[in-house]
Tab-separated table of N, CA and C in Angstrom:
chain	number	residue	atom	x	y	z
A	1	MET	N	12.005	2.527	-4.767
A	1	MET	CA	12.156	1.151	-4.378
A	1	MET	C	11.628	0.292	-5.546
A	2	LEU	N	12.280	-0.797	-5.868
A	2	LEU	CA	11.833	-1.673	-6.926
A	2	LEU	C	11.290	-2.944	-6.297
A	3	ILE	N	9.985	-3.205	-6.542
A	3	ILE	CA	9.334	-4.378	-5.975
A	3	ILE	C	8.605	-5.113	-7.106
A	4	GLY	N	8.920	-6.383	-7.269
A	4	GLY	CA	8.274	-7.148	-8.264
A	4	GLY	C	8.446	-6.604	-9.678
A	5	GLY	N	9.547	-5.942	-9.952
A	5	GLY	CA	9.829	-5.421	-11.257
A	5	GLY	C	9.170	-4.102	-11.529
A	6	ILE	N	8.482	-3.501	-10.571
A	6	ILE	CA	7.794	-2.239	-10.754
A	6	ILE	C	8.333	-1.249	-9.763
A	7	ALA	N	8.648	-0.033	-10.183
A	7	ALA	CA	9.139	0.972	-9.325
A	7	ALA	C	8.003	1.522	-8.485
A	8	VAL	N	8.257	1.623	-7.190
A	8	VAL	CA	7.275	2.148	-6.262
A	8	VAL	C	7.914	3.299	-5.538
A	9	ALA	N	7.293	4.480	-5.644
A	9	ALA	CA	7.839	5.662	-4.988
A	9	ALA	C	7.586	5.585	-3.476
A	10	ALA	N	8.664	5.872	-2.743
A	10	ALA	CA	8.525	5.935	-1.309
A	10	ALA	C	7.761	7.147	-0.909
A	11	VAL	N	7.025	7.049	0.157
A	11	VAL	CA	6.147	8.160	0.608
A	11	VAL	C	6.941	9.005	1.592
A	12	GLY	N	6.965	10.316	1.404
A	12	GLY	CA	7.614	11.199	2.317
A	12	GLY	C	6.784	11.347	3.560
A	13	LEU	N	7.379	11.410	4.752
A	13	LEU	CA	6.643	11.525	5.967
A	13	LEU	C	6.481	12.934	6.415
A	14	GLY	N	6.941	13.934	5.684
A	14	GLY	CA	6.814	15.307	6.041
A	14	GLY	C	5.405	15.788	5.974
A	15	ALA	N	5.203	17.016	6.524
A	15	ALA	CA	3.829	17.630	6.449
A	15	ALA	C	3.490	17.908	4.978
A	16	GLY	N	2.277	17.697	4.653
A	16	GLY	CA	1.882	17.995	3.271
A	16	GLY	C	0.432	17.457	3.051
A	17	PRO	N	-0.097	17.738	1.894
A	17	PRO	CA	-1.488	17.357	1.630
A	17	PRO	C	-1.681	15.887	1.213
A	18	ALA	N	-0.622	15.134	0.973
A	18	ALA	CA	-0.735	13.753	0.490
A	18	ALA	C	-1.050	12.840	1.652
A	19	ASN	N	-2.317	12.685	2.005
A	19	ASN	CA	-2.706	11.801	3.072
A	19	ASN	C	-3.274	10.514	2.531
A	20	ALA	N	-3.529	10.438	1.267
A	20	ALA	CA	-4.054	9.219	0.646
A	20	ALA	C	-3.500	9.103	-0.789
A	21	GLY	N	-3.471	7.890	-1.289
A	21	GLY	CA	-2.986	7.738	-2.655
A	21	GLY	C	-2.970	6.266	-3.072
A	22	GLU	N	-2.434	6.074	-4.223
A	22	GLU	CA	-2.320	4.737	-4.802
A	22	GLU	C	-0.977	4.593	-5.472
A	23	THR	N	-0.414	3.384	-5.382
A	23	THR	CA	0.818	3.151	-6.138
A	23	THR	C	0.517	2.864	-7.590
A	24	GLY	N	1.538	2.776	-8.369
A	24	GLY	CA	1.367	2.264	-9.758
A	24	GLY	C	1.131	0.803	-9.743
A	25	THR	N	1.118	0.170	-10.921
A	25	THR	CA	0.864	-1.279	-10.957
A	25	THR	C	2.040	-2.053	-10.373
A	26	ILE	N	1.711	-3.041	-9.580
A	26	ILE	CA	2.677	-3.934	-8.979
A	26	ILE	C	2.391	-5.318	-9.477
A	27	TYR	N	3.406	-6.058	-9.921
A	27	TYR	CA	3.187	-7.395	-10.444
A	27	TYR	C	3.426	-8.436	-9.308
A	28	GLY	N	2.387	-9.195	-9.067
A	28	GLY	CA	2.504	-10.304	-8.118
A	28	GLY	C	1.949	-9.994	-6.755
A	29	ARG	N	1.201	-10.936	-6.214
A	29	ARG	CA	0.574	-10.780	-4.892
A	29	ARG	C	1.584	-10.584	-3.798
A	30	LYS	N	2.671	-11.355	-3.828
A	30	LYS	CA	3.722	-11.207	-2.782
A	30	LYS	C	4.343	-9.823	-2.773
A	31	ALA	N	4.596	-9.305	-3.988
A	31	ALA	CA	5.194	-7.974	-4.066
A	31	ALA	C	4.213	-6.918	-3.520
A	32	CYS	N	2.908	-7.112	-3.819
A	32	CYS	CA	1.919	-6.181	-3.314
A	32	CYS	C	1.867	-6.221	-1.768
A	33	GLU	N	1.869	-7.462	-1.197
A	33	GLU	CA	1.838	-7.566	0.247
A	33	GLU	C	3.108	-6.960	0.922
A	34	GLU	N	4.231	-7.048	0.251
A	34	GLU	CA	5.439	-6.450	0.788
A	34	GLU	C	5.301	-4.932	0.756
A	35	THR	N	4.665	-4.392	-0.269
A	35	THR	CA	4.485	-2.954	-0.375
A	35	THR	C	3.480	-2.481	0.688
A	36	VAL	N	2.434	-3.250	0.935
A	36	VAL	CA	1.483	-2.933	2.012
A	36	VAL	C	2.236	-2.877	3.342
A	37	LYS	N	3.108	-3.823	3.592
A	37	LYS	CA	3.865	-3.860	4.848
A	37	LYS	C	4.722	-2.584	5.009
A	38	MET	N	5.340	-2.186	3.924
A	38	MET	CA	6.181	-0.964	3.908
A	38	MET	C	5.355	0.249	4.342
A	39	TYR	N	4.159	0.391	3.698
A	39	TYR	CA	3.317	1.531	4.012
A	39	TYR	C	2.813	1.476	5.428
A	40	ARG	N	2.443	0.298	5.877
A	40	ARG	CA	1.962	0.190	7.277
A	40	ARG	C	3.065	0.520	8.312
A	41	GLU	N	4.296	0.145	8.017
A	41	GLU	CA	5.399	0.487	8.880
A	41	GLU	C	5.607	1.976	8.977
A	42	MET	N	5.157	2.729	7.902
A	42	MET	CA	5.292	4.171	7.929
A	42	MET	C	4.086	4.861	8.500
A	43	GLY	N	3.105	4.075	9.064
A	43	GLY	CA	1.952	4.604	9.706
A	43	GLY	C	0.669	4.770	8.861
A	44	TYR	N	0.711	4.242	7.642
A	44	TYR	CA	-0.451	4.319	6.778
A	44	TYR	C	-1.379	3.111	6.945
A	45	ASN	N	-2.674	3.300	6.693
A	45	ASN	CA	-3.516	2.163	6.422
A	45	ASN	C	-3.264	1.767	4.950
A	46	ALA	N	-3.174	0.503	4.625
A	46	ALA	CA	-2.858	0.132	3.233
A	46	ALA	C	-3.497	-1.209	2.918
A	47	ARG	N	-3.852	-1.417	1.676
A	47	ARG	CA	-4.375	-2.696	1.224
A	47	ARG	C	-4.110	-2.932	-0.231
A	48	CYS	N	-3.932	-4.193	-0.599
A	48	CYS	CA	-3.739	-4.608	-1.980
A	48	CYS	C	-5.089	-4.625	-2.718
A	49	ASN	N	-5.067	-4.173	-3.919
A	49	ASN	CA	-6.227	-4.265	-4.785
A	49	ASN	C	-5.833	-4.905	-6.066
A	50	ASN	N	-6.592	-5.915	-6.475
A	50	ASN	CA	-6.288	-6.651	-7.701
A	50	ASN	C	-6.854	-5.907	-8.868
A	51	ILE	N	-6.044	-5.695	-9.886
A	51	ILE	CA	-6.459	-5.041	-11.138
A	51	ILE	C	-6.974	-6.123	-12.098
A	52	ASN	N	-6.071	-7.079	-12.367
A	52	ASN	CA	-6.395	-8.137	-13.290
A	52	ASN	C	-5.282	-9.173	-13.228
A	53	GLY	N	-5.606	-10.445	-13.111
A	53	GLY	CA	-4.536	-11.471	-13.067
A	53	GLY	C	-3.554	-11.235	-11.953
A	54	GLU	N	-2.333	-11.042	-12.271
A	54	GLU	CA	-1.243	-10.841	-11.294
A	54	GLU	C	-0.917	-9.344	-11.132
A	55	SER	N	-1.759	-8.452	-11.651
A	55	SER	CA	-1.496	-7.009	-11.491
A	55	SER	C	-2.302	-6.465	-10.350
A	56	TYR	N	-1.609	-5.729	-9.422
A	56	TYR	CA	-2.178	-5.161	-8.254
A	56	TYR	C	-1.733	-3.690	-8.130
A	57	TYR	N	-2.379	-3.014	-7.246
A	57	TYR	CA	-1.933	-1.701	-6.744
A	57	TYR	C	-2.222	-1.613	-5.313
A	58	VAL	N	-1.579	-0.700	-4.596
A	58	VAL	CA	-1.836	-0.507	-3.178
A	58	VAL	C	-2.500	0.815	-2.953
A	59	HIS	N	-3.639	0.814	-2.272
A	59	HIS	CA	-4.277	2.045	-1.826
A	59	HIS	C	-3.812	2.290	-0.410
A	60	TYR	N	-3.377	3.525	-0.119
A	60	TYR	CA	-2.921	3.857	1.234
A	60	TYR	C	-3.488	5.173	1.700
A	61	ASP	N	-3.676	5.341	2.967
A	61	ASP	CA	-4.136	6.628	3.536
A	61	ASP	C	-3.705	6.717	4.984
A	62	ARG	N	-3.696	7.919	5.461
A	62	ARG	CA	-3.293	8.166	6.863
A	62	ARG	C	-4.568	8.019	7.752
A	63	PRO	N	-4.392	7.323	8.877
A	63	PRO	CA	-5.540	7.194	9.782
A	63	PRO	C	-5.791	8.610	10.441
A	64	LYS	N	-7.034	8.782	10.873
A	64	LYS	CA	-7.365	10.046	11.540
A	64	LYS	C	-6.542	10.155	12.811
A	65	PRO	N	-6.218	11.366	13.230
A	65	PRO	CA	-5.426	11.562	14.450
A	65	PRO	C	-6.035	10.829	15.634
A	66	GLY	N	-5.162	10.169	16.385
A	66	GLY	CA	-5.599	9.415	17.525
A	66	GLY	C	-5.973	7.975	17.243
A	67	LEU	N	-6.060	7.602	15.980
A	67	LEU	CA	-6.390	6.210	15.651
A	67	LEU	C	-5.115	5.539	15.174
A	68	ARG	N	-5.028	4.242	15.490
A	68	ARG	CA	-3.862	3.488	15.047
A	68	ARG	C	-4.067	3.006	13.633
A	69	PRO	N	-2.978	2.840	12.864
A	69	PRO	CA	-3.144	2.299	11.524
A	69	PRO	C	-3.576	0.855	11.532
A	70	SER	N	-4.212	0.482	10.450
A	70	SER	CA	-4.714	-0.883	10.300
A	70	SER	C	-3.578	-1.907	10.283
A	71	THR	N	-3.770	-3.008	10.982
A	71	THR	CA	-2.801	-4.081	10.943
A	71	THR	C	-3.405	-5.340	10.372
A	72	GLY	N	-4.590	-5.219	9.802
A	72	GLY	CA	-5.316	-6.351	9.218
A	72	GLY	C	-4.589	-6.944	8.014
A	73	SER	N	-5.073	-8.034	7.528
A	73	SER	CA	-4.443	-8.703	6.365
A	73	SER	C	-4.709	-7.866	5.105
A	74	ALA	N	-3.852	-8.003	4.160
A	74	ALA	CA	-3.975	-7.332	2.853
A	74	ALA	C	-5.061	-8.083	2.042
A	75	GLY	N	-6.126	-7.392	1.770
A	75	GLY	CA	-7.213	-8.008	1.024
A	75	GLY	C	-7.183	-7.505	-0.407
A	76	SER	N	-7.965	-8.107	-1.267
A	76	SER	CA	-8.039	-7.635	-2.630
A	76	SER	C	-9.550	-7.417	-2.938
A	77	SER	N	-9.775	-6.520	-3.807
A	77	SER	CA	-11.171	-6.239	-4.187
A	77	SER	C	-11.429	-6.686	-5.588
């Protein structure tokens, strides 16, 4: 998927060890928030993290079994 001029790999929902990760650099806050929304729709907890200026990345992880994914706002650190 191409968001904000940066390619973002879609996350496979099959069984496997990838329960947490980070995207590559995403340009623009809006593009980052759209990426967070995509990951949350797939059942991940996700949040935007500011690298510098308009550069962001998304950290995502799977919630523990029985817990619902986060629906809070996308924050930056």
